[in-house]
Short mmCIF file of C-alpha atoms in Angstrom, two decimals:
data_model
loop_
_atom_site.label_atom_id
_atom_site.label_comp_id
_atom_site.label_asym_id
_atom_site.label_seq_id
_atom_site.Cartn_x
_atom_site.Cartn_y
_atom_site.Cartn_z
CA ALA A 1 18.76 -18.51 -14.22
CA GLN A 2 21.48 -16.04 -13.38
CA SER A 3 25.17 -16.65 -13.91
CA VAL A 4 28.45 -14.80 -14.11
CA THR A 5 31.49 -15.58 -16.22
CA GLN A 6 34.85 -14.00 -15.61
CA LEU A 7 37.15 -14.33 -18.58
CA GLY A 8 40.66 -15.13 -17.46
CA SER A 9 41.38 -16.73 -14.13
CA HIS A 10 44.72 -14.95 -13.99
CA VAL A 11 45.66 -11.51 -15.27
CA SER A 12 49.15 -10.06 -15.06
CA VAL A 13 49.96 -6.40 -15.66
CA SER A 14 52.92 -4.16 -15.06
CA GLU A 15 52.76 -1.45 -12.44
CA GLY A 16 51.30 1.67 -14.03
CA ALA A 17 49.55 -0.24 -16.80
CA LEU A 18 45.84 -0.42 -17.47
CA VAL A 19 43.89 -3.03 -15.54
CA LEU A 20 41.00 -4.71 -17.34
CA LEU A 21 39.11 -7.56 -15.70
CA ARG A 22 36.28 -8.99 -17.75
CA CYS A 23 32.86 -10.05 -16.52
CA ASN A 24 29.83 -11.19 -18.46
CA TYR A 25 26.53 -11.99 -16.88
CA SER A 26 23.31 -13.76 -17.66
CA SER A 27 20.10 -12.67 -16.02
CA SER A 28 16.44 -13.06 -16.85
CA VAL A 29 15.57 -9.94 -14.87
CA PRO A 30 17.32 -6.58 -14.58
CA PRO A 31 20.45 -7.37 -12.62
CA TYR A 32 22.35 -5.72 -9.86
CA LEU A 33 26.08 -6.19 -10.49
CA PHE A 34 29.01 -6.04 -8.14
CA TRP A 35 32.77 -6.25 -8.05
CA TYR A 36 34.44 -7.48 -4.88
CA VAL A 37 38.13 -7.75 -4.00
CA GLN A 38 39.63 -10.34 -1.68
CA TYR A 39 43.09 -9.89 -0.25
CA PRO A 40 44.87 -12.91 1.22
CA ASN A 41 43.33 -14.07 4.47
CA GLN A 42 40.75 -11.29 4.42
CA GLY A 43 37.05 -11.04 3.72
CA LEU A 44 35.57 -9.71 0.53
CA GLN A 45 35.46 -5.96 0.17
CA LEU A 46 33.00 -4.19 -2.10
CA LEU A 47 34.70 -2.24 -4.87
CA LEU A 48 31.61 -0.96 -6.63
CA LYS A 49 28.07 -1.83 -7.58
CA TYR A 50 25.58 -1.18 -10.33
CA THR A 51 21.94 -0.96 -9.32
CA SER A 52 20.20 0.41 -12.42
CA ALA A 53 21.34 4.01 -12.08
CA ALA A 54 24.30 5.38 -14.05
CA THR A 55 25.88 2.80 -16.31
CA LEU A 56 29.42 3.97 -15.51
CA VAL A 57 30.08 3.20 -11.89
CA LYS A 58 33.04 4.53 -9.95
CA GLY A 59 34.32 2.64 -6.97
CA ILE A 60 37.06 2.73 -4.42
CA ASN A 61 40.79 2.70 -5.09
CA GLY A 62 40.38 4.21 -8.57
CA PHE A 63 38.40 1.35 -10.04
CA GLU A 64 35.39 1.77 -12.28
CA ALA A 65 33.09 -0.46 -14.29
CA GLU A 66 30.64 0.09 -17.10
CA PHE A 67 27.36 -1.73 -17.43
CA LYS A 68 26.67 -2.60 -21.07
CA LYS A 69 23.31 -4.25 -21.47
CA SER A 70 23.77 -4.98 -25.16
CA GLU A 71 26.96 -6.89 -24.42
CA THR A 72 25.77 -8.28 -21.03
CA SER A 73 29.08 -7.12 -19.65
CA PHE A 74 30.35 -5.35 -16.55
CA HIS A 75 34.11 -5.10 -17.02
CA LEU A 76 36.30 -3.63 -14.29
CA THR A 77 39.02 -1.15 -15.17
CA LYS A 78 41.69 0.97 -13.54
CA PRO A 79 43.89 3.32 -15.56
CA SER A 80 47.10 2.65 -13.66
CA ALA A 81 47.84 -0.46 -11.63
CA HIS A 82 49.53 -0.29 -8.24
CA MET A 83 51.34 -3.11 -6.52
CA SER A 84 48.71 -2.99 -3.80
CA ASP A 85 46.03 -3.95 -6.34
CA ALA A 86 47.31 -7.52 -6.45
CA ALA A 87 44.43 -9.62 -5.15
CA GLU A 88 41.54 -11.85 -6.16
CA TYR A 89 38.63 -10.09 -7.84
CA PHE A 90 35.10 -11.41 -8.01
CA CYS A 91 32.24 -10.26 -10.18
CA ALA A 92 28.78 -11.03 -8.84
CA VAL A 93 25.17 -10.64 -9.86
CA THR A 94 21.98 -10.57 -7.92
CA PRO A 95 18.69 -10.77 -9.76
CA GLY A 96 16.86 -7.59 -8.96
CA ASN A 97 17.03 -6.76 -5.27
CA THR A 98 16.90 -10.30 -3.90
CA GLY A 99 20.15 -10.03 -1.98
CA LYS A 100 21.35 -13.43 -3.21
CA LEU A 101 24.78 -13.03 -4.74
CA ILE A 102 25.94 -15.31 -7.53
CA PHE A 103 29.70 -15.07 -7.96
CA GLY A 104 31.94 -15.56 -10.92
CA GLN A 105 34.96 -17.82 -10.73
CA GLY A 106 37.29 -15.04 -9.72
CA THR A 107 40.31 -13.46 -11.39
CA THR A 108 43.70 -13.25 -9.76
CA LEU A 109 45.40 -9.97 -10.57
CA GLN A 110 49.18 -9.96 -10.48
CA VAL A 111 51.01 -6.64 -10.67
CA LYS A 112 54.64 -6.78 -11.72
CA PRO A 113 57.12 -4.07 -10.78
CA GLY B 1 31.43 0.94 9.55
CA ALA B 2 29.57 -2.27 8.61
CA VAL B 3 32.08 -4.70 10.07
CA VAL B 4 31.42 -8.42 10.26
CA SER B 5 33.51 -10.76 12.37
CA GLN B 6 33.76 -14.53 12.39
CA HIS B 7 34.97 -16.86 15.10
CA PRO B 8 37.01 -18.90 14.99
CA SER B 9 39.21 -17.84 12.10
CA TRP B 10 40.39 -21.41 11.72
CA VAL B 11 39.50 -24.73 13.27
CA ILE B 12 40.74 -28.29 12.99
CA CYS B 13 38.50 -31.11 14.12
CA LYS B 14 38.26 -34.87 13.96
CA SER B 15 35.90 -36.63 11.60
CA GLY B 16 32.49 -37.18 13.16
CA THR B 17 32.56 -34.18 15.46
CA SER B 18 30.51 -31.00 15.15
CA VAL B 19 31.88 -27.52 14.74
CA LYS B 20 30.14 -24.20 15.35
CA ILE B 21 31.12 -21.03 13.53
CA GLU B 22 29.90 -17.64 14.72
CA CYS B 23 29.21 -14.63 12.54
CA ARG B 24 28.66 -11.27 14.18
CA SER B 25 27.78 -7.87 12.79
CA LEU B 26 29.74 -5.54 15.05
CA ASP B 27 28.35 -2.10 14.26
CA PHE B 28 25.07 -2.71 12.49
CA GLN B 29 21.99 -4.86 12.71
CA ALA B 30 21.92 -7.52 10.04
CA THR B 31 18.37 -8.50 9.31
CA THR B 32 19.64 -10.97 6.77
CA MET B 33 22.80 -13.04 6.91
CA PHE B 34 24.25 -15.25 4.24
CA TRP B 35 26.58 -18.23 4.49
CA TYR B 36 28.98 -19.12 1.70
CA ARG B 37 31.47 -21.85 1.09
CA GLN B 38 34.68 -21.34 -0.85
CA PHE B 39 36.93 -24.14 -2.05
CA PRO B 40 40.60 -23.39 -2.76
CA LYS B 41 41.08 -21.30 -5.88
CA GLN B 42 37.35 -21.34 -6.52
CA SER B 43 34.47 -18.97 -6.17
CA LEU B 44 32.02 -18.50 -3.33
CA MET B 45 28.94 -20.67 -3.37
CA LEU B 46 25.89 -19.52 -1.46
CA MET B 47 24.80 -22.13 1.06
CA ALA B 48 21.88 -20.48 2.79
CA THR B 49 20.12 -17.27 3.64
CA SER B 50 18.91 -16.60 7.15
CA ASN B 51 16.62 -13.94 8.50
CA GLU B 52 16.58 -13.09 12.16
CA GLY B 53 14.06 -15.16 14.04
CA SER B 54 13.10 -17.46 11.19
CA LYS B 55 14.35 -20.64 9.60
CA ALA B 56 17.15 -20.44 7.10
CA THR B 57 16.53 -20.95 3.41
CA TYR B 58 19.02 -23.40 1.95
CA GLU B 59 20.26 -23.50 -1.61
CA GLN B 60 19.67 -26.56 -3.70
CA GLY B 61 22.07 -29.35 -2.85
CA VAL B 62 22.92 -28.06 0.63
CA GLU B 63 21.95 -30.46 3.40
CA LYS B 64 20.05 -28.50 6.02
CA ASP B 65 20.49 -31.23 8.63
CA LYS B 66 24.23 -31.17 8.17
CA PHE B 67 24.70 -27.41 8.08
CA LEU B 68 22.57 -26.03 10.89
CA ILE B 69 22.06 -22.29 10.78
CA ASN B 70 20.69 -20.20 13.60
CA HIS B 71 20.04 -16.47 13.41
CA ALA B 72 18.90 -15.75 16.93
CA SER B 73 19.56 -12.03 16.98
CA LEU B 74 20.16 -9.14 14.63
CA THR B 75 23.89 -9.33 15.28
CA LEU B 76 24.61 -13.04 15.48
CA SER B 77 24.25 -16.00 13.18
CA THR B 78 25.83 -19.40 13.71
CA LEU B 79 26.65 -22.23 11.34
CA THR B 80 27.11 -25.67 12.85
CA VAL B 81 28.69 -28.36 10.71
CA THR B 82 27.39 -31.58 12.19
CA SER B 83 29.23 -34.90 11.98
CA ALA B 84 31.95 -33.29 9.95
CA HIS B 85 33.88 -35.28 7.37
CA PRO B 86 37.04 -34.45 5.42
CA GLU B 87 34.99 -33.38 2.41
CA ASP B 88 33.49 -30.63 4.56
CA SER B 89 36.91 -29.01 4.82
CA SER B 90 36.56 -25.60 3.26
CA PHE B 91 36.56 -21.87 3.82
CA TYR B 92 33.23 -20.70 5.24
CA ILE B 93 32.29 -17.05 4.84
CA CYS B 94 29.33 -15.16 6.20
CA SER B 95 27.91 -11.81 5.22
CA GLY B 96 25.30 -9.48 6.57
CA GLY B 97 22.87 -7.17 4.88
CA LEU B 98 21.36 -4.01 6.25
CA ALA B 99 17.64 -3.54 6.51
CA GLY B 100 16.53 -1.45 3.56
CA ASP B 101 19.81 -1.99 1.72
CA THR B 102 19.75 -5.65 0.85
CA ASP B 103 21.73 -5.13 -2.34
CA THR B 104 24.93 -4.61 -0.34
CA GLN B 105 26.48 -7.36 1.76
CA TYR B 106 29.30 -6.95 4.22
CA PHE B 107 31.54 -9.95 4.46
CA GLY B 108 33.31 -11.54 7.37
CA PRO B 109 36.95 -12.63 7.07
CA GLY B 110 36.02 -16.30 6.82
CA THR B 111 36.66 -19.45 8.83
CA ARG B 112 39.02 -22.16 7.61
CA LEU B 113 37.69 -25.60 8.59
CA THR B 114 39.92 -28.63 8.33
CA VAL B 115 38.44 -32.02 9.15
CA LEU B 116 40.95 -34.78 9.79
#
C-alpha cells in the first residue's frame, strides 16, 4: 500500500528564511511524487512533481524538492520565504502512473514578517 | 491553461435532500476526473475515479449509491449527494486529468456543502 507522511502539521518561518517542509512516502512500486499548494478558498495548485527523471525537481515560485529513494523522502525547500508563501502544502504520491493521488496530512506554512 | 471550475462554490441544504455538484474542465478535455473530500484541517481523501462514458470506480468505504457520479462528457462530471445528512457536510473537490498525461491533475476550487 502507498502512503504519505508529512512531518509537522504547522511550520513557522521568518520572511527571508529557509523553508523546509518534510515528506516521507511508502510505496511498493516506483512512485510519482507531487507537492501541491492550497491558498485559502482556492483549489490545489501543482508546485512540482517527480516522475522518475531527475531526482532534484524545480517547481514554481522558487520551490524545489529532492527525491531520495534511500530515505523514502521528498522534502520541499525554498531558500528564502516570502509572505505570499503562507498557505497549506500537501505532499502526494501516486503508485506508478495510475493517476490516483494519495495525499499527506498537509502542512500549514506561516511566514512571519 | 488547464482550468477546472466547480459549481456551486458553496451550498446549504436540509437533511434528506439531494445536492448536485458540477465539475467542468474549461479549456481541456478531461478523460479522467477525480472526486475528493476534505474535512476541516485535514487532507484530501479520494472518493472515486470516473472516466468519460463509463461507470465510476469508488474507493473502499465510499457508498456508490449515496455519492452518484456521472461523467457524461469530456468536460463535465457531476457528483450528487443523495439523501444528505449532517455528516456529509464537507469540502468536495474535483480534478481532471489530461489524456496521455494522467500523472498531473488539475484541481477545481472546491464546493463547500453544509447539511442542516
